[in-house]
């Protein structure tokens, strides 16, 4: 995806059915081609009327919302956030595997959470605690430590000065077709499709360890 206007909803690097049986093909299709597409379209429509912001990157738009004209602030916040959060979510998935955290991120999870299992429990509890629509995130904070946070709607960790490593979308559209109202089952299934290599690369990038 180009990182400024006109934003493009690039195809997923895997098939819609690639996360079966944990995340179903129809959900992946609707989530990417309909939900994410709508955020991309809405963002482009708004920026189409404001050429002065068309060179801004997605991240610049998100962190500089207060600098934008008041009449488009909510629009940009929701839609740029929606594009960022979904790109991040899809990039952090890979074909079902039983893998666990790898590399430097694995070491950090072990030292800061006491291992993968306690981390998983905390992350699941956070994802379950989101009231309404939102996300749970693994982030690096300003002190360089890992943390688990939740965000509402299409808010992002960027505007909080946090560096995102991994996220799970817990809006109902992310799981309702397969898991109905049982978000806990969706979270358990999602752990099978986490792309830990990508998460580790995010972590390394945060500390400039990534080539
Ligand atoms: Mn979503």
Short mmCIF file of C-alpha atoms in Angstrom, two decimals, residues 84-203:
data_model
loop_
_atom_site.label_atom_id
_atom_site.label_comp_id
_atom_site.label_asym_id
_atom_site.label_seq_id
_atom_site.Cartn_x
_atom_site.Cartn_y
_atom_site.Cartn_z
CA UNK A 84 -3.55 1.61 9.95
CA UNK A 85 -5.10 -0.79 12.45
CA UNK A 86 -6.33 -3.17 9.77
CA UNK A 87 -3.08 -3.14 7.79
CA UNK A 88 -1.31 -3.95 11.03
CA UNK A 89 -3.74 -6.74 11.92
CA UNK A 90 -3.52 -8.49 8.55
CA UNK A 91 0.27 -8.14 8.42
CA UNK A 92 0.50 -9.87 11.77
CA UNK A 93 -1.21 -13.04 10.58
CA UNK A 94 0.29 -16.06 8.88
CA UNK A 95 -0.79 -19.56 7.98
CA UNK A 96 -1.85 -21.59 10.98
CA UNK A 97 1.08 -22.77 13.00
CA UNK A 98 1.88 -23.65 16.53
CA UNK A 99 4.74 -21.23 16.68
CA UNK A 100 5.60 -19.10 19.64
CA UNK A 101 7.35 -15.76 19.89
CA UNK A 102 10.78 -15.69 18.27
CA UNK A 103 14.03 -13.76 18.47
CA UNK A 104 14.54 -10.63 20.52
CA UNK A 105 10.80 -10.31 21.07
CA UNK A 106 10.69 -13.79 22.58
CA UNK A 107 13.45 -12.86 25.00
CA UNK A 108 11.63 -9.66 25.95
CA UNK A 109 8.32 -11.46 26.47
CA UNK A 110 10.05 -14.01 28.68
CA UNK A 111 11.82 -11.39 30.78
CA UNK A 112 8.91 -8.94 31.04
CA UNK A 113 5.92 -11.29 31.32
CA UNK A 114 7.60 -14.42 32.69
CA UNK A 115 7.03 -16.46 29.53
CA UNK A 116 4.69 -16.98 26.63
CA UNK A 117 1.88 -18.56 28.67
CA UNK A 118 1.52 -15.71 31.18
CA UNK A 119 1.82 -13.22 28.33
CA UNK A 120 -0.96 -15.04 26.48
CA UNK A 121 -3.21 -14.96 29.54
CA UNK A 122 -2.70 -11.22 29.98
CA UNK A 123 -3.19 -10.49 26.29
CA UNK A 124 -6.37 -12.56 26.15
CA UNK A 125 -7.75 -10.85 29.23
CA UNK A 126 -7.05 -7.45 27.67
CA UNK A 127 -8.73 -8.44 24.39
CA UNK A 128 -11.74 -9.72 26.34
CA UNK A 129 -11.94 -6.50 28.33
CA UNK A 130 -12.52 -4.27 25.31
CA UNK A 131 -16.05 -2.95 25.74
CA UNK A 132 -17.73 -2.54 22.39
CA UNK A 133 -15.37 -2.22 19.43
CA UNK A 134 -11.62 -1.91 19.51
CA UNK A 135 -8.28 -3.67 19.66
CA UNK A 136 -5.77 -5.15 22.08
CA UNK A 137 -2.12 -4.39 21.41
CA UNK A 138 1.35 -5.42 22.42
CA UNK A 139 3.37 -2.20 22.42
CA UNK A 140 6.70 -0.76 23.42
CA UNK A 141 6.39 2.26 25.69
CA UNK A 142 8.59 5.32 25.97
CA UNK A 143 10.77 3.58 28.54
CA UNK A 144 11.45 0.77 26.08
CA UNK A 145 9.35 -1.79 27.91
CA UNK A 146 6.65 -4.05 26.54
CA UNK A 147 3.08 -3.35 27.54
CA UNK A 148 -0.40 -4.57 26.73
CA UNK A 149 -3.05 -1.95 26.04
CA UNK A 150 -6.50 -1.71 24.53
CA UNK A 151 -7.85 0.96 22.21
CA UNK A 152 -11.43 1.90 21.41
CA UNK A 153 -12.94 2.12 17.93
CA UNK A 154 -10.14 3.05 15.50
CA UNK A 155 -7.85 4.79 17.96
CA UNK A 156 -4.21 3.74 17.57
CA UNK A 157 -1.20 3.48 19.89
CA UNK A 158 0.59 6.01 17.68
CA UNK A 159 -1.27 9.01 19.06
CA UNK A 160 -0.38 7.80 22.57
CA UNK A 161 3.32 7.78 21.74
CA UNK A 162 3.48 3.99 21.87
CA UNK A 163 5.19 1.74 19.33
CA UNK A 164 2.93 -1.10 18.14
CA UNK A 165 4.25 -4.66 17.92
CA UNK A 166 1.11 -6.79 17.54
CA UNK A 167 -2.65 -6.28 17.55
CA UNK A 168 -5.91 -8.18 17.52
CA UNK A 169 -9.09 -6.69 16.09
CA UNK A 170 -11.98 -7.49 18.42
CA UNK A 171 -14.70 -5.67 16.51
CA UNK A 172 -17.49 -8.20 16.04
CA UNK A 173 -16.99 -8.21 12.26
CA UNK A 174 -13.62 -9.87 12.88
CA UNK A 175 -15.20 -13.05 14.25
CA UNK A 176 -18.99 -13.05 14.36
CA UNK A 177 -19.62 -15.29 11.31
CA UNK A 178 -17.61 -18.14 12.80
CA UNK A 179 -17.41 -17.55 16.52
CA UNK A 180 -20.74 -15.75 16.96
CA UNK A 181 -20.70 -13.85 20.24
CA UNK A 182 -17.91 -15.93 21.80
CA UNK A 183 -14.96 -13.56 21.58
CA UNK A 184 -12.86 -15.80 23.84
CA UNK A 185 -12.91 -18.60 21.24
CA UNK A 186 -11.88 -16.19 18.51
CA UNK A 187 -8.95 -14.97 20.62
CA UNK A 188 -7.84 -18.56 21.28
CA UNK A 189 -8.02 -19.30 17.54
CA UNK A 190 -6.23 -16.08 16.64
CA UNK A 191 -3.19 -17.16 18.67
CA UNK A 192 -2.73 -19.98 16.11
CA UNK A 193 -2.29 -17.52 13.24
CA UNK A 194 -0.04 -14.88 14.80
CA UNK A 195 2.90 -14.02 12.57
CA UNK A 196 5.60 -13.92 15.23
CA UNK A 197 8.34 -13.29 12.68
CA UNK A 198 6.60 -10.09 11.68
CA UNK A 199 6.02 -9.11 15.31
CA UNK A 200 9.70 -9.68 16.04
CA UNK A 201 10.64 -7.50 13.08
CA UNK A 202 8.40 -4.75 14.45
CA UNK A 203 10.14 -5.09 17.80
#
